[in-house]
mmCIF file of C-alpha atoms and ligand atoms in Angstrom:
data_model
loop_
_atom_site.group_PDB
_atom_site.id
_atom_site.type_symbol
_atom_site.label_atom_id
_atom_site.label_comp_id
_atom_site.label_asym_id
_atom_site.label_seq_id
_atom_site.Cartn_x
_atom_site.Cartn_y
_atom_site.Cartn_z
ATOM 1 C CA MET D 1 -57.095 -105.217 -72.003
ATOM 2 C CA ILE D 2 -56.194 -104.040 -75.493
ATOM 3 C CA GLN D 3 -58.576 -101.363 -77.176
ATOM 4 C CA PRO D 4 -58.419 -100.112 -81.060
ATOM 5 C CA ASP D 5 -58.569 -96.189 -80.845
ATOM 6 C CA ARG D 6 -60.226 -94.539 -83.503
ATOM 7 C CA SER D 7 -58.010 -95.044 -86.407
ATOM 8 C CA GLY D 8 -58.421 -98.733 -85.437
ATOM 9 C CA GLN D 9 -55.027 -98.981 -84.264
ATOM 10 C CA GLN D 10 -54.224 -101.182 -81.285
ATOM 11 C CA HIS D 11 -53.628 -99.818 -77.902
ATOM 12 C CA GLU D 12 -53.065 -100.429 -73.919
ATOM 13 C CA LEU D 13 -55.895 -98.897 -72.219
ATOM 14 C CA ASP D 14 -53.873 -95.864 -70.557
ATOM 15 C CA PRO D 15 -55.269 -93.320 -68.417
ATOM 16 C CA GLN D 16 -53.915 -90.495 -69.995
ATOM 17 C CA ARG D 17 -55.002 -91.579 -73.395
ATOM 18 C CA TRP D 18 -58.415 -92.209 -72.106
ATOM 19 C CA VAL D 19 -58.591 -88.522 -70.461
ATOM 20 C CA GLU D 20 -57.046 -87.459 -73.898
ATOM 21 C CA ILE D 21 -59.544 -88.966 -75.990
ATOM 22 C CA HIS D 22 -62.246 -88.151 -74.180
ATOM 23 C CA GLY D 23 -62.405 -85.468 -71.377
ATOM 24 C CA ASP D 24 -63.774 -82.384 -73.742
ATOM 25 C CA VAL D 25 -65.757 -84.221 -75.432
ATOM 26 C CA LEU D 26 -67.277 -85.394 -72.020
ATOM 27 C CA MET D 27 -66.666 -81.404 -70.540
ATOM 28 C CA GLY D 28 -68.480 -79.718 -73.646
ATOM 29 C CA TYR D 29 -71.314 -82.433 -73.130
ATOM 30 C CA ALA D 30 -71.193 -81.650 -69.139
ATOM 31 C CA MET D 31 -70.770 -77.706 -69.511
ATOM 32 C CA LEU D 32 -73.634 -77.474 -71.802
ATOM 33 C CA ARG D 33 -75.882 -78.845 -68.877
ATOM 34 C CA VAL D 34 -74.977 -77.516 -65.714
ATOM 35 C CA ARG D 35 -73.052 -74.186 -66.879
ATOM 36 C CA ASP D 36 -70.470 -74.257 -64.296
ATOM 37 C CA ARG D 37 -66.935 -74.927 -64.898
ATOM 38 C CA ASP D 38 -66.521 -76.296 -61.759
ATOM 39 C CA LEU D 39 -69.263 -78.242 -61.704
ATOM 40 C CA ALA D 40 -68.454 -79.958 -64.683
ATOM 41 C CA GLU D 41 -65.256 -81.239 -63.981
ATOM 42 C CA ASP D 42 -66.413 -82.704 -60.610
ATOM 43 C CA LEU D 43 -69.177 -85.259 -62.648
ATOM 44 C CA VAL D 44 -66.414 -85.717 -65.820
ATOM 45 C CA GLN D 45 -64.022 -86.608 -63.563
ATOM 46 C CA GLU D 46 -67.195 -89.314 -61.703
ATOM 47 C CA THR D 47 -67.980 -90.728 -64.649
ATOM 48 C CA LEU D 48 -64.436 -91.749 -66.257
ATOM 49 C CA VAL D 49 -63.599 -92.738 -63.102
ATOM 50 C CA ALA D 50 -67.098 -94.984 -62.499
ATOM 51 C CA ALA D 51 -66.323 -96.411 -66.513
ATOM 52 C CA TRP D 52 -62.633 -97.073 -65.476
ATOM 53 C CA ASN D 53 -63.762 -99.138 -62.280
ATOM 54 C CA ALA D 54 -66.254 -101.201 -64.357
ATOM 55 C CA ARG D 55 -64.646 -100.993 -67.937
ATOM 56 C CA ASP D 56 -64.383 -105.168 -67.703
ATOM 57 C CA ARG D 57 -67.652 -104.768 -68.114
ATOM 58 C CA PHE D 58 -67.688 -102.643 -71.795
ATOM 59 C CA GLU D 59 -66.901 -105.797 -73.999
ATOM 60 C CA GLY D 60 -66.400 -103.259 -76.548
ATOM 61 C CA ARG D 61 -69.446 -103.185 -77.892
ATOM 62 C CA GLY D 62 -70.733 -100.214 -79.282
ATOM 63 C CA LYS D 63 -69.261 -96.648 -78.826
ATOM 64 C CA GLU D 64 -67.220 -96.554 -75.409
ATOM 65 C CA ARG D 65 -68.014 -92.776 -76.440
ATOM 66 C CA THR D 66 -71.915 -93.617 -75.923
ATOM 67 C CA TRP D 67 -71.332 -95.601 -72.859
ATOM 68 C CA LEU D 68 -69.338 -93.066 -71.322
ATOM 69 C CA VAL D 69 -72.819 -90.205 -72.480
ATOM 70 C CA GLY D 70 -74.370 -91.932 -71.211
ATOM 71 C CA ILE D 71 -72.919 -92.625 -67.688
ATOM 72 C CA LEU D 72 -72.364 -88.672 -67.597
ATOM 73 C CA LYS D 73 -76.066 -88.712 -68.409
ATOM 74 C CA ARG D 74 -76.661 -90.123 -65.263
ATOM 75 C CA ARG D 75 -74.727 -88.751 -63.165
ATOM 76 C CA ILE D 76 -76.432 -85.092 -64.417
ATOM 77 C CA PHE D 77 -79.387 -86.465 -62.993
ATOM 78 C CA ASP D 78 -78.326 -87.642 -60.017
ATOM 79 C CA PHE D 79 -76.262 -84.376 -59.187
ATOM 80 C CA TYR D 80 -79.749 -82.267 -59.918
ATOM 81 C CA ARG D 81 -82.244 -84.435 -58.065
ATOM 82 C CA ARG D 82 -79.556 -84.505 -55.069
ATOM 83 C CA ARG D 83 -79.373 -80.766 -54.556
ATOM 84 C CA TRP D 84 -83.548 -80.435 -54.947
ATOM 85 C CA ARG D 85 -84.090 -82.598 -52.311
ATOM 86 C CA GLU D 86 -81.422 -81.200 -50.069
ATOM 87 C CA GLN D 87 -82.372 -77.683 -51.075
ATOM 88 C CA PRO D 88 -84.842 -76.092 -48.345
ATOM 89 C CA ALA D 89 -87.759 -74.229 -49.499
ATOM 90 C CA THR D 90 -86.281 -71.590 -47.583
ATOM 91 C CA ALA D 91 -83.150 -71.525 -49.777
ATOM 92 C CA LEU D 92 -85.227 -71.014 -52.815
ATOM 93 C CA SER D 93 -85.532 -67.337 -54.547
ATOM 94 C CA ALA D 94 -88.189 -65.408 -53.573
ATOM 95 C CA ASP D 95 -89.451 -66.078 -57.313
ATOM 96 C CA ALA D 96 -88.878 -69.809 -57.151
ATOM 97 C CA ASP D 97 -92.049 -71.019 -59.348
ATOM 98 C CA GLY D 98 -91.904 -67.775 -61.893
ATOM 99 C CA ASP D 99 -94.942 -66.334 -60.543
ATOM 100 C CA GLN D 100 -93.611 -62.713 -60.583
ATOM 101 C CA MET D 101 -92.559 -63.747 -64.108
ATOM 102 C CA MET D 102 -95.369 -64.305 -65.328
ATOM 103 C CA ASP D 103 -96.971 -61.221 -63.888
ATOM 104 C CA ARG D 104 -95.463 -59.014 -65.502
ATOM 105 C CA MET D 105 -96.347 -60.725 -68.961
ATOM 106 C CA PHE D 106 -100.214 -61.382 -68.642
ATOM 107 C CA ASP D 107 -102.903 -59.135 -66.898
ATOM 108 C CA GLU D 108 -105.401 -60.372 -64.386
ATOM 109 C CA LYS D 109 -107.619 -61.454 -67.037
ATOM 110 C CA GLY D 110 -104.552 -63.410 -68.328
ATOM 111 C CA MET D 111 -104.147 -61.095 -71.599
ATOM 112 C CA TRP D 112 -100.788 -59.989 -72.585
ATOM 113 C CA LYS D 113 -99.433 -56.932 -71.216
ATOM 114 C CA ASP D 114 -96.699 -54.468 -72.623
ATOM 115 C CA GLU D 115 -94.277 -56.484 -73.742
ATOM 116 C CA LYS D 116 -96.483 -58.816 -76.760
ATOM 117 C CA PRO D 117 -94.326 -60.829 -78.188
ATOM 118 C CA GLN D 118 -92.790 -59.247 -81.134
ATOM 119 C CA VAL D 119 -92.895 -60.714 -85.020
ATOM 120 C CA TRP D 120 -89.250 -62.595 -85.099
ATOM 121 C CA ALA D 121 -87.445 -63.804 -88.348
ATOM 122 C CA ASP D 122 -86.513 -67.412 -88.222
ATOM 123 C CA PRO D 123 -83.448 -68.102 -86.143
ATOM 124 C CA ARG D 124 -83.248 -71.981 -86.975
ATOM 125 C CA ARG D 125 -80.610 -70.897 -89.486
ATOM 126 C CA ALA D 126 -79.206 -68.087 -88.640
ATOM 127 C CA LEU D 127 -77.837 -70.576 -85.526
ATOM 128 C CA ASP D 128 -75.674 -74.032 -85.187
ATOM 129 C CA GLY D 129 -76.419 -75.512 -81.595
ATOM 130 C CA LYS D 130 -73.152 -74.110 -80.143
ATOM 131 C CA GLU D 131 -73.925 -70.096 -81.084
ATOM 132 C CA PHE D 132 -77.681 -70.946 -79.103
ATOM 133 C CA MET D 133 -75.849 -72.355 -76.037
ATOM 134 C CA GLU D 134 -74.090 -69.460 -76.163
ATOM 135 C CA TYR D 135 -77.099 -67.083 -76.900
ATOM 136 C CA LEU D 136 -78.974 -68.661 -74.340
ATOM 137 C CA GLU D 137 -76.304 -68.889 -71.331
ATOM 138 C CA LEU D 138 -77.439 -64.712 -70.324
ATOM 139 C CA CYS D 139 -81.914 -65.292 -70.577
ATOM 140 C CA LEU D 140 -80.919 -68.937 -68.964
ATOM 141 C CA LYS D 141 -79.616 -67.409 -65.715
ATOM 142 C CA LYS D 142 -82.340 -65.495 -64.650
ATOM 143 C CA LEU D 143 -84.928 -67.508 -64.590
ATOM 144 C CA PRO D 144 -85.698 -68.658 -61.054
ATOM 145 C CA ALA D 145 -83.094 -71.604 -60.735
ATOM 146 C CA ARG D 146 -85.330 -74.551 -60.408
ATOM 147 C CA LEU D 147 -87.017 -73.768 -63.187
ATOM 148 C CA ALA D 148 -83.945 -73.328 -64.738
ATOM 149 C CA GLU D 149 -83.104 -76.622 -64.325
ATOM 150 C CA ALA D 150 -85.490 -78.692 -64.321
ATOM 151 C CA PHE D 151 -86.856 -77.191 -68.236
ATOM 152 C CA THR D 152 -82.889 -77.977 -69.554
ATOM 153 C CA LEU D 153 -83.371 -81.639 -67.742
ATOM 154 C CA ARG D 154 -86.519 -81.513 -70.034
ATOM 155 C CA GLU D 155 -85.699 -80.423 -72.591
ATOM 156 C CA MET D 156 -81.944 -80.693 -73.858
ATOM 157 C CA GLU D 157 -81.267 -83.787 -71.219
ATOM 158 C CA GLU D 158 -84.441 -85.256 -72.582
ATOM 159 C CA VAL D 159 -85.617 -87.060 -69.336
ATOM 160 C CA ASP D 160 -88.485 -88.507 -68.654
ATOM 161 C CA GLY D 161 -91.387 -86.474 -67.568
ATOM 162 C CA ASN D 162 -92.060 -89.028 -64.815
ATOM 163 C CA GLU D 163 -88.660 -88.985 -63.731
ATOM 164 C CA ILE D 164 -88.909 -85.119 -62.770
ATOM 165 C CA CYS D 165 -91.888 -84.688 -61.215
ATOM 166 C CA GLN D 166 -90.356 -87.593 -58.549
ATOM 167 C CA ALA D 167 -87.092 -85.952 -58.067
ATOM 168 C CA LEU D 168 -89.161 -82.223 -57.192
ATOM 169 C CA GLY D 169 -92.212 -84.077 -55.724
ATOM 170 C CA ILE D 170 -94.689 -82.946 -57.725
ATOM 171 C CA SER D 171 -97.369 -83.277 -60.360
ATOM 172 C CA ALA D 172 -97.005 -83.309 -64.239
ATOM 173 C CA THR D 173 -99.451 -81.022 -64.190
ATOM 174 C CA ASN D 174 -96.821 -78.616 -61.901
ATOM 175 C CA LEU D 175 -94.475 -79.919 -63.954
ATOM 176 C CA TRP D 176 -95.349 -78.749 -67.803
ATOM 177 C CA GLN D 177 -96.501 -75.371 -65.845
ATOM 178 C CA MET D 178 -93.063 -74.920 -64.355
ATOM 179 C CA ILE D 179 -91.623 -75.829 -67.685
ATOM 180 C CA HIS D 180 -93.600 -73.411 -69.810
ATOM 181 C CA ARG D 181 -92.791 -70.727 -67.247
ATOM 182 C CA ALA D 182 -89.357 -71.539 -68.464
ATOM 183 C CA ARG D 183 -89.964 -71.302 -71.666
ATOM 184 C CA ALA D 184 -92.255 -68.101 -71.659
ATOM 185 C CA GLY D 185 -89.221 -66.313 -69.779
ATOM 186 C CA LEU D 186 -87.043 -67.645 -71.616
ATOM 187 C CA ARG D 187 -88.467 -66.088 -75.042
ATOM 188 C CA ARG D 188 -88.926 -63.070 -73.002
ATOM 189 C CA CYS D 189 -85.734 -62.869 -72.321
ATOM 190 C CA LEU D 190 -84.575 -64.071 -75.615
ATOM 191 C CA GLU D 191 -86.386 -60.746 -77.817
ATOM 192 C CA LYS D 192 -85.173 -58.132 -75.668
ATOM 193 C CA ASN D 193 -81.749 -59.076 -76.628
ATOM 194 C CA GLY D 194 -82.566 -58.843 -80.043
ATOM 195 C CA PHE D 195 -83.219 -62.493 -80.600
ATOM 196 C CA GLY D 196 -86.213 -62.163 -83.489
ATOM 197 C CA SER D 197 -84.014 -60.196 -85.823
ATOM 198 C CA LEU D 198 -80.751 -62.933 -86.358
ATOM 199 C CA GLY D 199 -82.891 -64.501 -88.814
ATOM 200 C CA LYS D 200 -82.937 -61.536 -90.809
ATOM 201 C CA GLU D 201 -80.873 -62.584 -93.923
ATOM 202 C CA MET L 1 -112.453 -69.010 -75.055
ATOM 203 C CA LEU L 2 -109.368 -68.708 -73.811
ATOM 204 C CA ASN L 3 -107.574 -66.251 -72.623
ATOM 205 C CA CYS L 4 -104.136 -65.934 -73.976
ATOM 206 C CA LYS L 5 -102.211 -66.648 -70.065
ATOM 207 C CA GLU L 6 -103.833 -69.908 -71.127
ATOM 208 C CA THR L 7 -103.185 -70.428 -75.239
ATOM 209 C CA THR L 8 -99.653 -70.076 -74.119
ATOM 210 C CA GLN L 9 -100.111 -72.848 -72.044
ATOM 211 C CA LEU L 10 -101.132 -75.069 -74.384
ATOM 212 C CA ALA L 11 -98.779 -73.795 -76.623
ATOM 213 C CA SER L 12 -96.281 -75.379 -74.872
ATOM 214 C CA ASP L 13 -97.934 -78.379 -73.242
ATOM 215 C CA ARG L 14 -97.735 -79.303 -77.023
ATOM 216 C CA PHE L 15 -94.407 -80.401 -76.463
ATOM 217 C CA GLU L 16 -94.775 -82.501 -73.834
ATOM 218 C CA ARG L 17 -98.216 -84.558 -74.414
ATOM 219 C CA ARG L 18 -101.173 -84.648 -76.366
ATOM 220 C CA LEU L 19 -104.015 -82.110 -76.375
ATOM 221 C CA THR L 20 -107.208 -83.260 -75.693
ATOM 222 C CA LEU L 21 -109.907 -82.613 -78.673
ATOM 223 C CA THR L 22 -111.209 -79.696 -77.187
ATOM 224 C CA GLU L 23 -107.986 -77.848 -75.687
ATOM 225 C CA ARG L 24 -106.868 -78.047 -79.721
ATOM 226 C CA MET L 25 -109.840 -76.588 -80.823
ATOM 227 C CA ASN L 26 -109.856 -74.344 -78.340
ATOM 228 C CA PHE L 27 -106.107 -73.262 -78.571
ATOM 229 C CA LEU L 28 -106.594 -73.015 -82.165
ATOM 230 C CA MET L 29 -110.113 -70.792 -82.028
ATOM 231 C CA HIS L 30 -107.392 -68.500 -80.137
ATOM 232 C CA ILE L 31 -104.707 -68.894 -81.911
ATOM 233 C CA MET L 32 -106.711 -67.669 -84.869
ATOM 234 C CA MET L 33 -107.517 -64.578 -83.471
ATOM 235 C CA CYS L 34 -104.711 -63.131 -81.282
ATOM 236 C CA PRO L 35 -101.154 -62.493 -83.087
ATOM 237 C CA PHE L 36 -99.233 -62.931 -79.941
ATOM 238 C CA CYS L 37 -100.043 -66.383 -79.023
ATOM 239 C CA ARG L 38 -99.729 -67.264 -82.839
ATOM 240 C CA ARG L 39 -95.782 -65.851 -82.539
ATOM 241 C CA PHE L 40 -95.621 -67.685 -78.984
ATOM 242 C CA SER L 41 -96.537 -70.831 -80.254
ATOM 243 C CA ARG L 42 -94.459 -69.953 -83.763
ATOM 244 C CA GLN L 43 -91.703 -69.027 -82.086
ATOM 245 C CA ILE L 44 -91.702 -71.668 -78.947
ATOM 246 C CA GLY L 45 -91.398 -74.380 -81.735
ATOM 247 C CA TRP L 46 -88.132 -72.854 -83.090
ATOM 248 C CA LEU L 47 -86.540 -72.683 -79.699
ATOM 249 C CA HIS L 48 -87.386 -76.037 -79.182
ATOM 250 C CA ASP L 49 -85.825 -77.324 -82.335
ATOM 251 C CA LEU L 50 -82.921 -74.929 -81.260
ATOM 252 C CA PHE L 51 -82.356 -77.091 -78.148
ATOM 253 C CA HIS L 52 -82.362 -79.992 -80.014
ATOM 254 C CA LYS L 53 -79.632 -79.238 -82.304
ATOM 255 C CA ALA L 54 -77.508 -78.321 -79.041
ATOM 256 C CA SER L 55 -78.470 -81.034 -77.368
ATOM 257 C CA THR L 56 -77.321 -82.992 -80.801
ATOM 258 C CA LEU L 57 -74.138 -81.686 -81.074
ATOM 259 C CA PRO L 58 -71.411 -83.864 -83.127
ATOM 260 C CA ASP L 59 -68.215 -84.730 -80.810
ATOM 261 C CA ASP L 60 -65.897 -81.750 -82.858
ATOM 262 C CA GLN L 61 -68.234 -79.230 -81.833
ATOM 263 C CA LEU L 62 -68.581 -80.636 -77.959
ATOM 264 C CA ALA L 63 -64.770 -81.221 -77.649
ATOM 265 C CA ALA L 64 -64.645 -77.772 -79.214
ATOM 266 C CA ILE L 65 -65.812 -76.660 -76.113
ATOM 267 C CA GLY L 66 -64.629 -78.506 -73.611
ATOM 268 C CA GLN L 67 -61.547 -77.534 -75.115
ATOM 269 C CA LYS L 68 -62.081 -74.021 -74.508
ATOM 270 C CA LEU L 69 -62.489 -74.919 -70.505
ATOM 271 C CA PRO L 70 -58.354 -75.853 -69.579
ATOM 272 C CA LEU L 71 -59.311 -79.765 -68.286
ATOM 273 C CA ASP L 72 -56.767 -81.139 -65.438
ATOM 274 C CA ARG L 73 -55.576 -84.506 -67.217
ATOM 275 C CA GLU L 74 -52.549 -84.572 -64.653
ATOM 276 C CA ARG L 75 -54.540 -84.861 -61.893
ATOM 277 C CA LEU L 76 -57.972 -86.967 -63.815
ATOM 278 C CA ALA L 77 -55.228 -89.653 -65.207
ATOM 279 C CA ARG L 78 -54.037 -89.918 -61.561
ATOM 280 C CA ALA L 79 -57.346 -89.873 -60.936
ATOM 281 C CA LEU L 80 -57.896 -93.444 -62.722
ATOM 282 C CA ARG L 81 -54.660 -95.113 -61.853
ATOM 283 C CA ASP L 82 -55.230 -94.261 -57.861
ATOM 284 C CA GLN L 83 -58.187 -96.410 -58.903
ATOM 285 C CA ASP L 84 -56.393 -99.084 -59.833
ATOM 286 C CA ARG L 85 -53.727 -98.919 -56.765
ATOM 287 C CA GLN L 86 -56.490 -99.611 -54.115
HETATM 288 ZN ZN1 ZN Q 301 -103.475 -64.523 -77.033
#
C-alpha cells in the first residue's frame, strides 16, 4: 500500500514509519486525557494495532491522523466504561461522590462557608492549553477519581452526556451534579494554588 | 430565593443544558446580590474556555507532550509487524 507522507511524497506504508509519524501525537493526546503514562501507552498501542489491521478500509480519504485520533477517542471512553463497570462500590474512596468536599464549601443552609470565591484576573490569555493542563494536573488528582474521570470525558473529550450516564448507570441529574462538583472542587483547588493572580499583567 | 449551593449548580448546568426561564430568573436574581456566586460563575466560564483550548491542542504541541514520555517505538512497530504475520 502506497501513501503520501506529509510532504506529499509517496512511500511504502511501514510500521516503523507509522509509529514515528503518529506515535508522539497520539501519546500526547492520550496522556492529557488519562494522565497515566503506562495506560496512555497501552491505549496508543491498541489504537495503532486496530488501525493497522483496518488500514485497507481507510482509503486515504480525509486525514490519517484524524482517523487515528477517532479510534483513540473510542478506546479512551471504552477504558473508563469498563473500569466503572468493574469497580465495586466498596473500592471507591470514602468520598466517591464528593459530598464531604461540598460540605467544606457550603454550610447547612447552602451558603458559602469560610473559603468563598476570591477575585480572579482573567487567566485565559496568560496560559495556553498545555500550561493549563500542567496547572490542572495536581488539582485533578485531588478530586474523587470518578468525578475527575467523568468530568474529563465530558469537558475534554466532549463525550455526549447521555453516553456517560449509561456507562455510569446514573441519571442526567446525577451526572450534572458530579460535573458541577468536579468544577467546584477544581476551582477551589486552583484558587488555593494561586491561579487567580495568573492573569495579572 | 436560591441559596449559593443551588445557584452554583445552575451556573455549572448552563454548560450542560438549557436552563428553564424560572431557573434563569432565579439565577440572575441571586448573582446580582451575591458577589461570591457571581465570581464562581464567571470563573468556571474561564475554566471551560481553557479546557476547550487544552482539548484542541495543535498536533505539534501534542507531539511535544508525547516526546517527553519515552514511547517504546521499537515495541510498537514490532506489535504492528506481528499483526501481519498472524
Ligand atoms: Zn451566592
